[in-house]
Amino acid sequence: MSGFGHYAQTARELEREIFKRGLLIGVNWDDPAQLRALAHEALTCSSACRMDLLRNADMKTRGRGELFALAEMMFDTMRQSAQIGVHTQGGDVWKALGRALYEESERLGKGAAK
């Protein structure tokens, strides 16, 4: 299994950064309704929308864009590891955000979060 350990490390690093951005923008990781609203925003924000968030001078607005980018990286990491038969997941924050994104993606009819 050598060479697969980086997925676990990547998950830990991503979760830490997701948690930090969540603190910045005031996310309550135990509030499913808030997480679903955030997931809805992330899933309906276009590429131009994300770039506007990331370029914004306001730290909280930029943090929101960074959180959306990190969520995309989270799903990319899980997708890549699954392609080689490795199940990758993070801790509670990772799972809470992932669950909200997945549920909201299903509600929007987008299938699995992209």
mmCIF file of C-alpha atoms in Angstrom:
data_model
loop_
_atom_site.group_PDB
_atom_site.id
_atom_site.type_symbol
_atom_site.label_atom_id
_atom_site.label_comp_id
_atom_site.label_asym_id
_atom_site.label_seq_id
_atom_site.Cartn_x
_atom_site.Cartn_y
_atom_site.Cartn_z
ATOM 1 C CA MET A 1 0.000 0.000 0.000
ATOM 2 C CA SER A 2 3.004 2.283 -0.260
ATOM 3 C CA GLY A 3 2.229 5.487 -2.112
ATOM 4 C CA PHE A 4 -1.395 5.636 -0.971
ATOM 5 C CA GLY A 5 -0.716 7.319 2.376
ATOM 6 C CA HIS A 6 -0.706 10.754 0.843
ATOM 7 C CA TYR A 7 -4.503 10.627 0.492
ATOM 8 C CA ALA A 8 -4.930 10.457 4.262
ATOM 9 C CA GLN A 9 -2.452 13.292 4.736
ATOM 10 C CA THR A 10 -4.153 15.370 2.052
ATOM 11 C CA ALA A 11 -7.529 14.775 3.745
ATOM 12 C CA ARG A 12 -6.147 15.969 7.096
ATOM 13 C CA GLU A 13 -4.611 19.078 5.521
ATOM 14 C CA LEU A 14 -7.760 19.911 3.559
ATOM 15 C CA GLU A 15 -9.959 19.433 6.604
ATOM 16 C CA ARG A 16 -7.740 21.732 8.668
ATOM 17 C CA GLU A 17 -8.001 24.456 6.002
ATOM 18 C CA ILE A 18 -11.761 23.912 5.607
ATOM 19 C CA PHE A 19 -12.160 24.251 9.382
ATOM 20 C CA LYS A 20 -10.129 27.493 9.409
ATOM 21 C CA ARG A 21 -12.200 29.040 6.599
ATOM 22 C CA GLY A 22 -15.333 27.930 8.411
ATOM 23 C CA LEU A 23 -14.191 29.734 11.554
ATOM 24 C CA LEU A 24 -13.506 32.857 9.513
ATOM 25 C CA ILE A 25 -16.984 32.957 8.005
ATOM 26 C CA GLY A 26 -18.820 31.742 11.125
ATOM 27 C CA VAL A 27 -19.830 28.215 10.148
ATOM 28 C CA ASN A 28 -21.458 26.107 12.848
ATOM 29 C CA TRP A 29 -20.437 22.594 11.802
ATOM 30 C CA ASP A 30 -23.246 21.149 13.947
ATOM 31 C CA ASP A 31 -26.001 23.088 12.130
ATOM 32 C CA PRO A 32 -27.258 21.020 9.177
ATOM 33 C CA ALA A 33 -29.497 23.842 7.905
ATOM 34 C CA GLN A 34 -26.591 26.292 7.782
ATOM 35 C CA LEU A 35 -24.395 23.703 6.088
ATOM 36 C CA ARG A 36 -27.081 22.949 3.495
ATOM 37 C CA ALA A 37 -27.434 26.674 2.731
ATOM 38 C CA LEU A 38 -23.659 26.933 2.359
ATOM 39 C CA ALA A 39 -23.640 23.819 0.165
ATOM 40 C CA HIS A 40 -26.402 25.296 -1.994
ATOM 41 C CA GLU A 41 -24.373 28.462 -2.459
ATOM 42 C CA ALA A 42 -21.237 26.485 -3.288
ATOM 43 C CA LEU A 43 -23.037 24.310 -5.838
ATOM 44 C CA THR A 44 -24.852 27.167 -7.555
ATOM 45 C CA CYS A 45 -21.897 29.573 -7.626
ATOM 46 C CA SER A 46 -20.515 29.728 -11.174
ATOM 47 C CA SER A 47 -16.821 29.897 -12.025
ATOM 48 C CA ALA A 48 -17.152 33.673 -12.405
ATOM 49 C CA CYS A 49 -18.903 33.825 -9.027
ATOM 50 C CA ARG A 50 -16.055 31.884 -7.391
ATOM 51 C CA MET A 51 -13.427 34.122 -8.959
ATOM 52 C CA ASP A 52 -15.283 37.202 -7.690
ATOM 53 C CA LEU A 53 -15.333 35.720 -4.186
ATOM 54 C CA LEU A 54 -11.642 34.804 -4.317
ATOM 55 C CA ARG A 55 -10.641 38.269 -5.544
ATOM 56 C CA ASN A 56 -12.737 40.146 -3.011
ATOM 57 C CA ALA A 57 -10.853 42.396 -0.594
ATOM 58 C CA ASP A 58 -13.129 41.417 2.306
ATOM 59 C CA MET A 59 -11.527 38.530 4.223
ATOM 60 C CA LYS A 60 -14.842 36.807 5.000
ATOM 61 C CA THR A 61 -16.006 36.968 1.392
ATOM 62 C CA ARG A 62 -12.650 35.680 0.170
ATOM 63 C CA GLY A 63 -12.757 32.964 2.857
ATOM 64 C CA ARG A 64 -16.116 31.831 1.504
ATOM 65 C CA GLY A 65 -14.607 31.472 -1.977
ATOM 66 C CA GLU A 66 -11.625 29.608 -0.523
ATOM 67 C CA LEU A 67 -13.983 27.267 1.332
ATOM 68 C CA PHE A 68 -15.789 26.493 -1.927
ATOM 69 C CA ALA A 69 -12.456 25.786 -3.640
ATOM 70 C CA LEU A 70 -11.362 23.544 -0.764
ATOM 71 C CA ALA A 71 -14.658 21.637 -0.945
ATOM 72 C CA GLU A 72 -13.977 20.961 -4.608
ATOM 73 C CA MET A 73 -10.480 19.746 -3.728
ATOM 74 C CA MET A 74 -12.023 17.501 -1.059
ATOM 75 C CA PHE A 75 -14.238 15.770 -3.619
ATOM 76 C CA ASP A 76 -11.384 15.535 -6.133
ATOM 77 C CA THR A 77 -9.253 13.802 -3.505
ATOM 78 C CA MET A 78 -12.001 11.300 -2.700
ATOM 79 C CA ARG A 79 -12.699 10.688 -6.390
ATOM 80 C CA GLN A 80 -9.010 10.151 -7.255
ATOM 81 C CA SER A 81 -8.409 7.798 -4.358
ATOM 82 C CA ALA A 82 -11.574 5.817 -5.126
ATOM 83 C CA GLN A 83 -10.342 5.271 -8.673
ATOM 84 C CA ILE A 84 -7.459 3.244 -7.266
ATOM 85 C CA GLY A 85 -9.532 1.508 -4.597
ATOM 86 C CA VAL A 86 -8.579 3.685 -1.617
ATOM 87 C CA HIS A 87 -11.371 5.030 0.618
ATOM 88 C CA THR A 88 -10.427 8.531 1.735
ATOM 89 C CA GLN A 89 -12.297 10.577 4.304
ATOM 90 C CA GLY A 90 -11.529 13.135 6.926
ATOM 91 C CA GLY A 91 -12.932 13.872 10.341
ATOM 92 C CA ASP A 92 -16.137 15.437 11.571
ATOM 93 C CA VAL A 93 -15.835 18.726 9.654
ATOM 94 C CA TRP A 94 -15.002 16.897 6.415
ATOM 95 C CA LYS A 95 -17.988 14.586 6.885
ATOM 96 C CA ALA A 96 -20.408 17.391 7.802
ATOM 97 C CA LEU A 97 -19.487 19.470 4.755
ATOM 98 C CA GLY A 98 -19.392 16.446 2.466
ATOM 99 C CA ARG A 99 -22.818 15.285 3.651
ATOM 100 C CA ALA A 100 -24.334 18.744 3.107
ATOM 101 C CA LEU A 101 -22.800 19.029 -0.370
ATOM 102 C CA TYR A 102 -23.951 15.549 -1.341
ATOM 103 C CA GLU A 103 -27.499 16.058 -0.041
ATOM 104 C CA GLU A 104 -27.826 19.461 -1.680
ATOM 105 C CA SER A 105 -26.390 18.134 -4.925
ATOM 106 C CA GLU A 106 -29.027 15.383 -4.922
ATOM 107 C CA ARG A 107 -31.761 17.918 -4.150
ATOM 108 C CA LEU A 108 -30.620 20.097 -7.060
ATOM 109 C CA GLY A 109 -30.612 17.053 -9.320
ATOM 110 C CA LYS A 110 -26.902 17.298 -10.015
ATOM 111 C CA GLY A 111 -26.046 13.767 -8.896
ATOM 112 C CA ALA A 112 -22.874 13.491 -6.855
ATOM 113 C CA ALA A 113 -21.268 16.833 -5.963
ATOM 114 C CA LYS A 114 -18.806 17.992 -8.561
#
